[in-house]
mmCIF file with all atom_site columns, C-alpha atoms in Angstrom:
data_model
loop_
_atom_site.group_PDB
_atom_site.id
_atom_site.type_symbol
_atom_site.label_atom_id
_atom_site.label_alt_id
_atom_site.label_comp_id
_atom_site.label_asym_id
_atom_site.label_entity_id
_atom_site.label_seq_id
_atom_site.pdbx_PDB_ins_code
_atom_site.Cartn_x
_atom_site.Cartn_y
_atom_site.Cartn_z
_atom_site.occupancy
_atom_site.B_iso_or_equiv
_atom_site.pdbx_formal_charge
_atom_site.auth_seq_id
_atom_site.auth_comp_id
_atom_site.auth_asym_id
_atom_site.auth_atom_id
_atom_site.pdbx_PDB_model_num
ATOM 1   C CA . MET N 1 1   ? 0.000   0.000  0.000   1.00 0.00 ? 171 MET N CA 1
ATOM 2   C CA . ALA N 1 2   ? 1.303   3.450  -0.952  1.00 0.00 ? 172 ALA N CA 1
ATOM 3   C CA . ARG N 1 3   ? 2.184   5.711  1.936   1.00 0.00 ? 173 ARG N CA 1
ATOM 4   C CA . ARG N 1 4   ? -0.308  8.483  2.650   1.00 0.00 ? 174 ARG N CA 1
ATOM 5   C CA . TYR N 1 5   ? 1.044   12.012 3.076   1.00 0.00 ? 175 TYR N CA 1
ATOM 6   C CA . PRO N 1 6   ? -0.742  14.966 4.695   1.00 0.00 ? 176 PRO N CA 1
ATOM 7   C CA . SER N 1 7   ? -2.226  17.477 2.276   1.00 0.00 ? 177 SER N CA 1
ATOM 8   C CA . THR N 1 8   ? -1.859  21.263 2.227   1.00 0.00 ? 178 THR N CA 1
ATOM 9   C CA . ILE N 1 9   ? -3.715  24.203 0.654   1.00 0.00 ? 179 ILE N CA 1
ATOM 10  C CA . ALA N 1 10  ? -3.014  25.946 -2.626  1.00 0.00 ? 180 ALA N CA 1
ATOM 11  C CA . ALA N 1 11  ? -3.340  29.575 -1.520  1.00 0.00 ? 181 ALA N CA 1
ATOM 12  C CA . PRO N 1 12  ? -4.086  31.734 1.527   1.00 0.00 ? 182 PRO N CA 1
ATOM 13  C CA . VAL N 1 13  ? -7.696  32.053 2.659   1.00 0.00 ? 183 VAL N CA 1
ATOM 14  C CA . GLU N 1 14  ? -9.390  34.623 4.911   1.00 0.00 ? 184 GLU N CA 1
ATOM 15  C CA . HIS N 1 15  ? -12.705 34.271 6.713   1.00 0.00 ? 185 HIS N CA 1
ATOM 16  C CA . GLU N 1 16  ? -14.553 36.233 9.404   1.00 0.00 ? 186 GLU N CA 1
ATOM 17  C CA . ILE N 1 17  ? -17.302 35.260 11.826  1.00 0.00 ? 187 ILE N CA 1
ATOM 18  C CA . VAL N 1 18  ? -18.985 37.323 14.554  1.00 0.00 ? 188 VAL N CA 1
ATOM 19  C CA . ILE N 1 19  ? -20.033 35.700 17.826  1.00 0.00 ? 189 ILE N CA 1
ATOM 20  C CA . THR N 1 20  ? -21.692 37.798 20.544  1.00 0.00 ? 190 THR N CA 1
ATOM 21  C CA . ARG N 1 21  ? -20.164 40.968 19.103  1.00 0.00 ? 191 ARG N CA 1
ATOM 22  C CA . SER N 1 22  ? -16.621 39.515 19.054  1.00 0.00 ? 192 SER N CA 1
ATOM 23  C CA . ARG N 1 23  ? -15.021 39.394 15.594  1.00 0.00 ? 193 ARG N CA 1
ATOM 24  C CA . PHE N 1 24  ? -12.939 36.335 14.748  1.00 0.00 ? 194 PHE N CA 1
ATOM 25  C CA . ILE N 1 25  ? -10.873 36.931 11.604  1.00 0.00 ? 195 ILE N CA 1
ATOM 26  C CA . THR N 1 26  ? -9.085  33.809 10.373  1.00 0.00 ? 196 THR N CA 1
ATOM 27  C CA . HIS N 1 27  ? -6.143  33.631 7.988   1.00 0.00 ? 197 HIS N CA 1
ATOM 28  C CA . VAL N 1 28  ? -4.870  30.237 6.868   1.00 0.00 ? 198 VAL N CA 1
ATOM 29  C CA . VAL N 1 29  ? -1.654  30.478 4.868   1.00 0.00 ? 199 VAL N CA 1
ATOM 30  C CA . PRO N 1 30  ? 0.494   27.771 3.223   1.00 0.00 ? 200 PRO N CA 1
ATOM 31  C CA . VAL N 1 31  ? 4.097   27.805 4.490   1.00 0.00 ? 201 VAL N CA 1
ATOM 32  C CA . THR N 1 32  ? 7.181   25.624 4.062   1.00 0.00 ? 202 THR N CA 1
ATOM 33  C CA . ALA N 1 33  ? 8.847   25.959 7.469   1.00 0.00 ? 203 ALA N CA 1
ATOM 34  C CA . PRO N 1 34  ? 8.203   27.230 11.025  1.00 0.00 ? 204 PRO N CA 1
ATOM 35  C CA . ALA N 1 35  ? 10.240  30.385 10.329  1.00 0.00 ? 205 ALA N CA 1
ATOM 36  C CA . GLU N 1 36  ? 7.952   31.249 7.423   1.00 0.00 ? 206 GLU N CA 1
ATOM 37  C CA . ALA N 1 37  ? 4.918   30.657 9.649   1.00 0.00 ? 207 ALA N CA 1
ATOM 38  C CA . ASP N 1 38  ? 6.403   32.963 12.285  1.00 0.00 ? 208 ASP N CA 1
ATOM 39  C CA . ALA N 1 39  ? 6.813   35.664 9.632   1.00 0.00 ? 209 ALA N CA 1
ATOM 40  C CA . VAL N 1 40  ? 3.143   35.310 8.649   1.00 0.00 ? 210 VAL N CA 1
ATOM 41  C CA . ILE N 1 41  ? 2.093   35.652 12.295  1.00 0.00 ? 211 ILE N CA 1
ATOM 42  C CA . ALA N 1 42  ? 4.301   38.705 12.818  1.00 0.00 ? 212 ALA N CA 1
ATOM 43  C CA . ASP N 1 43  ? 2.890   40.376 9.700   1.00 0.00 ? 213 ASP N CA 1
ATOM 44  C CA . LEU N 1 44  ? -0.709  39.795 10.803  1.00 0.00 ? 214 LEU N CA 1
ATOM 45  C CA . ARG N 1 45  ? 0.083   41.155 14.271  1.00 0.00 ? 215 ARG N CA 1
ATOM 46  C CA . ARG N 1 46  ? 1.447   44.347 12.693  1.00 0.00 ? 216 ARG N CA 1
ATOM 47  C CA . ARG N 1 47  ? -1.554  44.741 10.407  1.00 0.00 ? 217 ARG N CA 1
ATOM 48  C CA . ALA N 1 48  ? -4.104  44.164 13.187  1.00 0.00 ? 218 ALA N CA 1
ATOM 49  C CA . TRP N 1 49  ? -2.166  45.775 16.010  1.00 0.00 ? 219 TRP N CA 1
ATOM 50  C CA . ASP N 1 50  ? -5.324  46.861 17.807  1.00 0.00 ? 220 ASP N CA 1
ATOM 51  C CA . ALA N 1 51  ? -6.822  43.366 18.186  1.00 0.00 ? 221 ALA N CA 1
ATOM 52  C CA . ARG N 1 52  ? -7.072  41.696 21.597  1.00 0.00 ? 222 ARG N CA 1
ATOM 53  C CA . HIS N 1 53  ? -5.708  38.266 20.577  1.00 0.00 ? 223 HIS N CA 1
ATOM 54  C CA . HIS N 1 54  ? -3.847  36.600 17.694  1.00 0.00 ? 224 HIS N CA 1
ATOM 55  C CA . CYS N 1 55  ? -4.201  32.878 18.389  1.00 0.00 ? 225 CYS N CA 1
ATOM 56  C CA . THR N 1 56  ? -2.207  30.511 16.208  1.00 0.00 ? 226 THR N CA 1
ATOM 57  C CA . ALA N 1 57  ? -1.717  26.915 15.133  1.00 0.00 ? 227 ALA N CA 1
ATOM 58  C CA . MET N 1 58  ? 0.768   25.549 12.640  1.00 0.00 ? 228 MET N CA 1
ATOM 59  C CA . VAL N 1 59  ? 1.791   22.179 11.227  1.00 0.00 ? 229 VAL N CA 1
ATOM 60  C CA . THR N 1 60  ? 4.856   21.750 9.012   1.00 0.00 ? 230 THR N CA 1
ATOM 61  C CA . GLY N 1 61  ? 6.950   18.987 7.475   1.00 0.00 ? 231 GLY N CA 1
ATOM 62  C CA . VAL N 1 62  ? 6.154   16.500 4.708   1.00 0.00 ? 232 VAL N CA 1
ATOM 63  C CA . LEU N 1 63  ? 4.839   14.103 7.348   1.00 0.00 ? 233 LEU N CA 1
ATOM 64  C CA . GLY N 1 64  ? 3.261   16.859 9.465   1.00 0.00 ? 234 GLY N CA 1
ATOM 65  C CA . ASP N 1 65  ? 5.645   16.022 12.296  1.00 0.00 ? 235 ASP N CA 1
ATOM 66  C CA . GLN N 1 66  ? 6.197   19.597 13.497  1.00 0.00 ? 236 GLN N CA 1
ATOM 67  C CA . ALA N 1 67  ? 3.332   21.376 15.258  1.00 0.00 ? 237 ALA N CA 1
ATOM 68  C CA . ARG N 1 68  ? 2.878   24.380 17.514  1.00 0.00 ? 238 ARG N CA 1
ATOM 69  C CA . SER N 1 69  ? -0.002  26.464 18.863  1.00 0.00 ? 239 SER N CA 1
ATOM 70  C CA . SER N 1 70  ? -0.602  29.530 21.024  1.00 0.00 ? 240 SER N CA 1
ATOM 71  C CA . ASP N 1 71  ? -3.602  30.814 22.976  1.00 0.00 ? 241 ASP N CA 1
ATOM 72  C CA . ASP N 1 72  ? -2.109  34.338 22.986  1.00 0.00 ? 242 ASP N CA 1
ATOM 73  C CA . GLY N 1 73  ? -3.755  35.392 26.219  1.00 0.00 ? 243 GLY N CA 1
ATOM 74  C CA . GLU N 1 74  ? -6.989  33.428 25.921  1.00 0.00 ? 244 GLU N CA 1
ATOM 75  C CA . PRO N 1 75  ? -7.608  30.898 28.753  1.00 0.00 ? 245 PRO N CA 1
ATOM 76  C CA . SER N 1 76  ? -5.261  27.947 28.409  1.00 0.00 ? 246 SER N CA 1
ATOM 77  C CA . GLY N 1 77  ? -6.441  25.314 25.923  1.00 0.00 ? 247 GLY N CA 1
ATOM 78  C CA . THR N 1 78  ? -9.368  27.317 24.532  1.00 0.00 ? 248 THR N CA 1
ATOM 79  C CA . ALA N 1 79  ? -7.863  28.616 21.281  1.00 0.00 ? 249 ALA N CA 1
ATOM 80  C CA . GLY N 1 80  ? -4.563  27.305 19.927  1.00 0.00 ? 250 GLY N CA 1
ATOM 81  C CA . VAL N 1 81  ? -5.135  23.629 20.731  1.00 0.00 ? 251 VAL N CA 1
ATOM 82  C CA . PRO N 1 82  ? -8.680  23.511 19.262  1.00 0.00 ? 252 PRO N CA 1
ATOM 83  C CA . MET N 1 83  ? -7.335  25.228 16.137  1.00 0.00 ? 253 MET N CA 1
ATOM 84  C CA . LEU N 1 84  ? -4.518  22.694 15.903  1.00 0.00 ? 254 LEU N CA 1
ATOM 85  C CA . GLU N 1 85  ? -6.968  19.834 16.322  1.00 0.00 ? 255 GLU N CA 1
ATOM 86  C CA . VAL N 1 86  ? -8.860  21.044 13.246  1.00 0.00 ? 256 VAL N CA 1
ATOM 87  C CA . LEU N 1 87  ? -5.652  20.969 11.185  1.00 0.00 ? 257 LEU N CA 1
ATOM 88  C CA . ARG N 1 88  ? -4.800  17.499 12.518  1.00 0.00 ? 258 ARG N CA 1
ATOM 89  C CA . ARG N 1 89  ? -8.308  16.135 11.964  1.00 0.00 ? 259 ARG N CA 1
ATOM 90  C CA . ARG N 1 90  ? -8.171  17.203 8.332   1.00 0.00 ? 260 ARG N CA 1
ATOM 91  C CA . ASP N 1 91  ? -4.692  15.679 7.911   1.00 0.00 ? 261 ASP N CA 1
ATOM 92  C CA . LEU N 1 92  ? -3.014  18.916 6.815   1.00 0.00 ? 262 LEU N CA 1
ATOM 93  C CA . THR N 1 93  ? 0.559   20.176 6.913   1.00 0.00 ? 263 THR N CA 1
ATOM 94  C CA . ASP N 1 94  ? 2.719   23.094 5.769   1.00 0.00 ? 264 ASP N CA 1
ATOM 95  C CA . LEU N 1 95  ? 0.250   25.776 6.810   1.00 0.00 ? 265 LEU N CA 1
ATOM 96  C CA . VAL N 1 96  ? -0.379  28.215 9.626   1.00 0.00 ? 266 VAL N CA 1
ATOM 97  C CA . ALA N 1 97  ? -3.748  29.369 10.966  1.00 0.00 ? 267 ALA N CA 1
ATOM 98  C CA . VAL N 1 98  ? -4.085  32.718 12.728  1.00 0.00 ? 268 VAL N CA 1
ATOM 99  C CA . VAL N 1 99  ? -7.363  33.790 14.332  1.00 0.00 ? 269 VAL N CA 1
ATOM 100 C CA . THR N 1 100 ? -7.435  37.475 15.219  1.00 0.00 ? 270 THR N CA 1
ATOM 101 C CA . ARG N 1 101 ? -10.067 38.353 17.807  1.00 0.00 ? 271 ARG N CA 1
ATOM 102 C CA . TYR N 1 102 ? -11.554 41.770 18.394  1.00 0.00 ? 272 TYR N CA 1
ATOM 103 C CA . PHE N 1 103 ? -13.256 41.440 21.762  1.00 0.00 ? 273 PHE N CA 1
ATOM 104 C CA . GLY N 1 104 ? -16.911 42.426 21.749  1.00 0.00 ? 274 GLY N CA 1
ATOM 105 C CA . GLY N 1 105 ? -17.317 43.000 25.461  1.00 0.00 ? 275 GLY N CA 1
ATOM 106 C CA . VAL N 1 106 ? -19.066 39.722 26.299  1.00 0.00 ? 276 VAL N CA 1
ATOM 107 C CA . LYS N 1 107 ? -17.149 36.750 27.682  1.00 0.00 ? 277 LYS N CA 1
ATOM 108 C CA . LEU N 1 108 ? -17.881 33.474 25.877  1.00 0.00 ? 278 LEU N CA 1
ATOM 109 C CA . GLY N 1 109 ? -16.669 31.024 28.512  1.00 0.00 ? 279 GLY N CA 1
ATOM 110 C CA . ALA N 1 110 ? -14.238 28.182 27.897  1.00 0.00 ? 280 ALA N CA 1
ATOM 111 C CA . GLY N 1 111 ? -16.646 26.100 25.843  1.00 0.00 ? 281 GLY N CA 1
ATOM 112 C CA . GLY N 1 112 ? -17.723 29.068 23.779  1.00 0.00 ? 282 GLY N CA 1
ATOM 113 C CA . LEU N 1 113 ? -14.141 29.991 23.006  1.00 0.00 ? 283 LEU N CA 1
ATOM 114 C CA . VAL N 1 114 ? -13.264 26.435 21.945  1.00 0.00 ? 284 VAL N CA 1
ATOM 115 C CA . ARG N 1 115 ? -16.230 26.395 19.569  1.00 0.00 ? 285 ARG N CA 1
ATOM 116 C CA . ALA N 1 116 ? -15.475 29.863 18.230  1.00 0.00 ? 286 ALA N CA 1
ATOM 117 C CA . TYR N 1 117 ? -11.830 29.211 17.431  1.00 0.00 ? 287 TYR N CA 1
ATOM 118 C CA . SER N 1 118 ? -12.355 25.726 15.986  1.00 0.00 ? 288 SER N CA 1
ATOM 119 C CA . THR N 1 119 ? -15.321 26.894 13.901  1.00 0.00 ? 289 THR N CA 1
ATOM 120 C CA . SER N 1 120 ? -13.320 29.858 12.599  1.00 0.00 ? 290 SER N CA 1
ATOM 121 C CA . VAL N 1 121 ? -10.588 27.602 11.260  1.00 0.00 ? 291 VAL N CA 1
ATOM 122 C CA . SER N 1 122 ? -13.010 24.964 9.957   1.00 0.00 ? 292 SER N CA 1
ATOM 123 C CA . GLU N 1 123 ? -15.048 27.487 7.998   1.00 0.00 ? 293 GLU N CA 1
ATOM 124 C CA . ALA N 1 124 ? -11.901 29.098 6.569   1.00 0.00 ? 294 ALA N CA 1
ATOM 125 C CA . LEU N 1 125 ? -10.629 25.705 5.407   1.00 0.00 ? 295 LEU N CA 1
ATOM 126 C CA . ASP N 1 126 ? -13.982 24.994 3.766   1.00 0.00 ? 296 ASP N CA 1
ATOM 127 C CA . ARG N 1 127 ? -13.114 27.859 1.408   1.00 0.00 ? 297 ARG N CA 1
ATOM 128 C CA . ALA N 1 128 ? -9.608  26.609 0.594   1.00 0.00 ? 298 ALA N CA 1
ATOM 129 C CA . THR N 1 129 ? -8.391  24.580 -2.376  1.00 0.00 ? 299 THR N CA 1
ATOM 130 C CA . LEU N 1 130 ? -6.788  21.364 -1.244  1.00 0.00 ? 300 LEU N CA 1
ATOM 131 C CA . VAL N 1 131 ? -3.471  20.100 -2.578  1.00 0.00 ? 301 VAL N CA 1
ATOM 132 C CA . HIS N 1 132 ? -2.831  16.386 -2.166  1.00 0.00 ? 302 HIS N CA 1
ATOM 133 C CA . ARG N 1 133 ? 0.725   15.131 -1.825  1.00 0.00 ? 303 ARG N CA 1
ATOM 134 C CA . GLU N 1 134 ? 1.867   11.838 -3.259  1.00 0.00 ? 304 GLU N CA 1
ATOM 135 C CA . ALA N 1 135 ? 5.118   9.994  -3.904  1.00 0.00 ? 305 ALA N CA 1
ATOM 136 C CA . LEU N 1 136 ? 5.443   9.938  -7.703  1.00 0.00 ? 306 LEU N CA 1
ATOM 137 C CA . VAL N 1 137 ? 8.228   8.866  -10.055 1.00 0.00 ? 307 VAL N CA 1
ATOM 138 C CA . ASP N 1 138 ? 9.637   11.356 -12.569 1.00 0.00 ? 308 ASP N CA 1
ATOM 139 C CA . VAL N 1 139 ? 9.653   10.060 -16.148 1.00 0.00 ? 309 VAL N CA 1
ATOM 140 C CA . THR N 1 140 ? 10.947  11.871 -19.235 1.00 0.00 ? 310 THR N CA 1
ATOM 141 C CA . VAL N 1 141 ? 10.574  10.993 -22.899 1.00 0.00 ? 311 VAL N CA 1
ATOM 142 C CA . ASP N 1 142 ? 12.299  12.564 -25.912 1.00 0.00 ? 312 ASP N CA 1
ATOM 143 C CA . VAL N 1 143 ? 9.996   13.004 -28.903 1.00 0.00 ? 313 VAL N CA 1
ATOM 144 C CA . PRO N 1 144 ? 10.861  14.179 -32.451 1.00 0.00 ? 314 PRO N CA 1
ATOM 145 C CA . HIS N 1 145 ? 9.467   17.646 -33.081 1.00 0.00 ? 315 HIS N CA 1
ATOM 146 C CA . ALA N 1 146 ? 7.240   16.330 -35.853 1.00 0.00 ? 316 ALA N CA 1
ATOM 147 C CA . ASP N 1 147 ? 5.443   14.067 -33.370 1.00 0.00 ? 317 ASP N CA 1
ATOM 148 C CA . ALA N 1 148 ? 5.425   16.445 -30.384 1.00 0.00 ? 318 ALA N CA 1
ATOM 149 C CA . GLY N 1 149 ? 1.876   17.706 -30.838 1.00 0.00 ? 319 GLY N CA 1
ATOM 150 C CA . ARG N 1 150 ? 0.401   14.230 -31.096 1.00 0.00 ? 320 ARG N CA 1
ATOM 151 C CA . ILE N 1 151 ? 2.337   12.850 -28.106 1.00 0.00 ? 321 ILE N CA 1
ATOM 152 C CA . ASP N 1 152 ? 1.416   15.936 -26.087 1.00 0.00 ? 322 ASP N CA 1
ATOM 153 C CA . ASN N 1 153 ? -2.243  15.048 -26.602 1.00 0.00 ? 323 ASN N CA 1
ATOM 154 C CA . VAL N 1 154 ? -1.570  11.420 -25.704 1.00 0.00 ? 324 VAL N CA 1
ATOM 155 C CA . LEU N 1 155 ? 0.146   12.384 -22.459 1.00 0.00 ? 325 LEU N CA 1
ATOM 156 C CA . ARG N 1 156 ? -2.482  14.938 -21.468 1.00 0.00 ? 326 ARG N CA 1
ATOM 157 C CA . ASP N 1 157 ? -5.152  12.280 -21.814 1.00 0.00 ? 327 ASP N CA 1
ATOM 158 C CA . TRP N 1 158 ? -2.978  9.686  -20.055 1.00 0.00 ? 328 TRP N CA 1
ATOM 159 C CA . VAL N 1 159 ? -2.309  11.734 -16.914 1.00 0.00 ? 329 VAL N CA 1
ATOM 160 C CA . GLN N 1 160 ? -6.033  12.411 -16.526 1.00 0.00 ? 330 GLN N CA 1
ATOM 161 C CA . ARG N 1 161 ? -6.723  8.677  -16.448 1.00 0.00 ? 331 ARG N CA 1
ATOM 162 C CA . HIS N 1 162 ? -3.799  7.640  -14.231 1.00 0.00 ? 332 HIS N CA 1
ATOM 163 C CA . HIS N 1 163 ? -3.680  10.236 -11.430 1.00 0.00 ? 333 HIS N CA 1
ATOM 164 C CA . ALA N 1 164 ? -0.402  11.627 -12.757 1.00 0.00 ? 334 ALA N CA 1
ATOM 165 C CA . VAL N 1 165 ? 1.051   15.105 -13.275 1.00 0.00 ? 335 VAL N CA 1
ATOM 166 C CA . LEU N 1 166 ? 2.294   16.481 -16.580 1.00 0.00 ? 336 LEU N CA 1
ATOM 167 C CA . GLY N 1 167 ? 5.357   18.669 -16.144 1.00 0.00 ? 337 GLY N CA 1
ATOM 168 C CA . PRO N 1 168 ? 6.860   21.332 -18.425 1.00 0.00 ? 338 PRO N CA 1
ATOM 169 C CA . THR N 1 169 ? 8.057   20.452 -21.925 1.00 0.00 ? 339 THR N CA 1
ATOM 170 C CA . THR N 1 170 ? 11.568  21.508 -22.948 1.00 0.00 ? 340 THR N CA 1
ATOM 171 C CA . TYR N 1 171 ? 12.657  21.939 -26.545 1.00 0.00 ? 341 TYR N CA 1
ATOM 172 C CA . GLY N 1 172 ? 16.120  21.224 -27.938 1.00 0.00 ? 342 GLY N CA 1
ATOM 173 C CA . GLN N 1 173 ? 17.098  18.713 -30.597 1.00 0.00 ? 343 GLN N CA 1
ATOM 174 C CA . SER N 1 174 ? 13.841  17.030 -29.613 1.00 0.00 ? 344 SER N CA 1
ATOM 175 C CA . ALA N 1 175 ? 10.840  17.809 -27.424 1.00 0.00 ? 345 ALA N CA 1
ATOM 176 C CA . THR N 1 176 ? 11.336  16.402 -23.927 1.00 0.00 ? 346 THR N CA 1
ATOM 177 C CA . PHE N 1 177 ? 8.135   15.687 -22.051 1.00 0.00 ? 347 PHE N CA 1
ATOM 178 C CA . ALA N 1 178 ? 8.137   15.193 -18.281 1.00 0.00 ? 348 ALA N CA 1
ATOM 179 C CA . VAL N 1 179 ? 5.500   13.373 -16.260 1.00 0.00 ? 349 VAL N CA 1
ATOM 180 C CA . SER N 1 180 ? 5.280   12.336 -12.612 1.00 0.00 ? 350 SER N CA 1
ATOM 181 C CA . ILE N 1 181 ? 3.400   9.079  -12.137 1.00 0.00 ? 351 ILE N CA 1
ATOM 182 C CA . PRO N 1 182 ? 2.723   6.384  -9.521  1.00 0.00 ? 352 PRO N CA 1
ATOM 183 C CA . ARG N 1 183 ? 5.545   3.811  -9.531  1.00 0.00 ? 353 ARG N CA 1
ATOM 184 C CA . ASP N 1 184 ? 3.157   0.987  -10.401 1.00 0.00 ? 354 ASP N CA 1
ATOM 185 C CA . ASP N 1 185 ? 2.153   2.822  -13.584 1.00 0.00 ? 355 ASP N CA 1
ATOM 186 C CA . VAL N 1 186 ? 5.691   3.101  -15.008 1.00 0.00 ? 356 VAL N CA 1
ATOM 187 C CA . PRO N 1 187 ? 5.358   -0.041 -17.173 1.00 0.00 ? 357 PRO N CA 1
ATOM 188 C CA . VAL N 1 188 ? 1.847   1.015  -18.204 1.00 0.00 ? 358 VAL N CA 1
ATOM 189 C CA . LEU N 1 189 ? 3.137   4.355  -19.486 1.00 0.00 ? 359 LEU N CA 1
ATOM 190 C CA . GLY N 1 190 ? 5.956   2.628  -21.327 1.00 0.00 ? 360 GLY N CA 1
ATOM 191 C CA . ALA N 1 191 ? 3.540   0.255  -23.049 1.00 0.00 ? 361 ALA N CA 1
ATOM 192 C CA . ASP N 1 192 ? 1.092   3.021  -23.960 1.00 0.00 ? 362 ASP N CA 1
ATOM 193 C CA . LEU N 1 193 ? 3.847   5.214  -25.421 1.00 0.00 ? 363 LEU N CA 1
ATOM 194 C CA . ALA N 1 194 ? 5.195   2.260  -27.358 1.00 0.00 ? 364 ALA N CA 1
ATOM 195 C CA . ALA N 1 195 ? 1.737   1.638  -28.790 1.00 0.00 ? 365 ALA N CA 1
ATOM 196 C CA . ALA N 1 196 ? 1.345   5.317  -29.701 1.00 0.00 ? 366 ALA N CA 1
ATOM 197 C CA . SER N 1 197 ? 4.749   5.518  -31.417 1.00 0.00 ? 367 SER N CA 1
ATOM 198 C CA . GLY N 1 198 ? 5.204   2.111  -32.995 1.00 0.00 ? 368 GLY N CA 1
ATOM 199 C CA . GLY N 1 199 ? 7.785   1.280  -30.353 1.00 0.00 ? 369 GLY N CA 1
ATOM 200 C CA . SER N 1 200 ? 10.044  4.242  -31.130 1.00 0.00 ? 370 SER N CA 1
ATOM 201 C CA . LEU N 1 201 ? 9.734   6.105  -27.802 1.00 0.00 ? 371 LEU N CA 1
ATOM 202 C CA . ASP N 1 202 ? 11.844  5.040  -24.830 1.00 0.00 ? 372 ASP N CA 1
ATOM 203 C CA . PRO N 1 203 ? 10.842  6.698  -21.513 1.00 0.00 ? 373 PRO N CA 1
ATOM 204 C CA . VAL N 1 204 ? 13.596  7.376  -18.987 1.00 0.00 ? 374 VAL N CA 1
ATOM 205 C CA . VAL N 1 205 ? 12.675  6.684  -15.342 1.00 0.00 ? 375 VAL N CA 1
ATOM 206 C CA . GLY N 1 206 ? 14.088  9.072  -12.737 1.00 0.00 ? 376 GLY N CA 1
ATOM 207 C CA . ASP N 1 207 ? 13.749  9.563  -8.999  1.00 0.00 ? 377 ASP N CA 1
ATOM 208 C CA . GLU N 1 208 ? 10.718  9.346  -6.765  1.00 0.00 ? 378 GLU N CA 1
ATOM 209 C CA . ARG N 1 209 ? 9.678   12.563 -5.030  1.00 0.00 ? 379 ARG N CA 1
ATOM 210 C CA . ILE N 1 210 ? 6.738   14.103 -3.206  1.00 0.00 ? 380 ILE N CA 1
ATOM 211 C CA . VAL N 1 211 ? 4.524   15.928 -5.702  1.00 0.00 ? 381 VAL N CA 1
ATOM 212 C CA . ASP N 1 212 ? 1.610   18.330 -5.126  1.00 0.00 ? 382 ASP N CA 1
ATOM 213 C CA . VAL N 1 213 ? -1.615  17.289 -6.844  1.00 0.00 ? 383 VAL N CA 1
ATOM 214 C CA . ALA N 1 214 ? -4.466  19.824 -6.821  1.00 0.00 ? 384 ALA N CA 1
ATOM 215 C CA . ALA N 1 215 ? -7.884  18.641 -5.631  1.00 0.00 ? 385 ALA N CA 1
ATOM 216 C CA . ALA N 1 216 ? -11.392 20.061 -5.530  1.00 0.00 ? 386 ALA N CA 1
ATOM 217 C CA . PRO N 1 217 ? -12.322 22.455 -2.690  1.00 0.00 ? 387 PRO N CA 1
ATOM 218 C CA . ALA N 1 218 ? -14.978 20.023 -1.424  1.00 0.00 ? 388 ALA N CA 1
ATOM 219 C CA . ASP N 1 219 ? -12.281 17.445 -0.656  1.00 0.00 ? 389 ASP N CA 1
ATOM 220 C CA . LEU N 1 220 ? -11.114 19.634 2.218   1.00 0.00 ? 390 LEU N CA 1
ATOM 221 C CA . ARG N 1 221 ? -14.428 19.719 4.051   1.00 0.00 ? 391 ARG N CA 1
ATOM 222 C CA . ASP N 1 222 ? -14.543 18.140 7.486   1.00 0.00 ? 392 ASP N CA 1
ATOM 223 C CA . THR N 1 223 ? -17.108 15.364 7.486   1.00 0.00 ? 393 THR N CA 1
ATOM 224 C CA . SER N 1 224 ? -16.181 13.908 10.862  1.00 0.00 ? 394 SER N CA 1
ATOM 225 C CA . SER N 1 225 ? -18.838 13.611 13.512  1.00 0.00 ? 395 SER N CA 1
ATOM 226 C CA . SER N 1 226 ? -16.712 15.656 15.927  1.00 0.00 ? 396 SER N CA 1
ATOM 227 C CA . ARG N 1 227 ? -17.436 18.921 14.115  1.00 0.00 ? 397 ARG N CA 1
#
């Protein structure tokens, strides 16, 4: 069975909810390292300097093995940890969530705060575009220029049917196509290219690496019963 990797999001999202006159403004931003997440947090603090709290949660690393959260002055365990639990429950990594709260003058209580901060992050993520991550093998194939257009069409159709990613094409003495595909599909691609070219194309298999594969926004929605 192929190893499953945590997903991430394609682009930053912002979302605001109001609960008992308190404003909860959530930013969820893709990052590549804790230092980048810290820079995002610092920037949001500067931009919303007059807010009461900037509670945070982040997960980083290909395996999601680095995590951190902060209640930023809210009662212990009522903000950062619930936010982090949302990220964990949705199996996400390489992103930071910041919920900026403008206090509305009415205390929500511990349970109310937990619900407010977790709901803020959940609703923001519902608006994000998910990016799956998979271990794929890089394959290149050199194609004579005269056949490049036809093979381009073949490969575009092939990646749609085999959960693969078509990379950039480079042009020199020939057109070099690059695709990233599941390891088990390497012989399938070779056979299909041979059939399409009368056996004249010889794919070159490279290294395996973690590749981002865009998914539909609905794939990110939390369907667990704990929401």
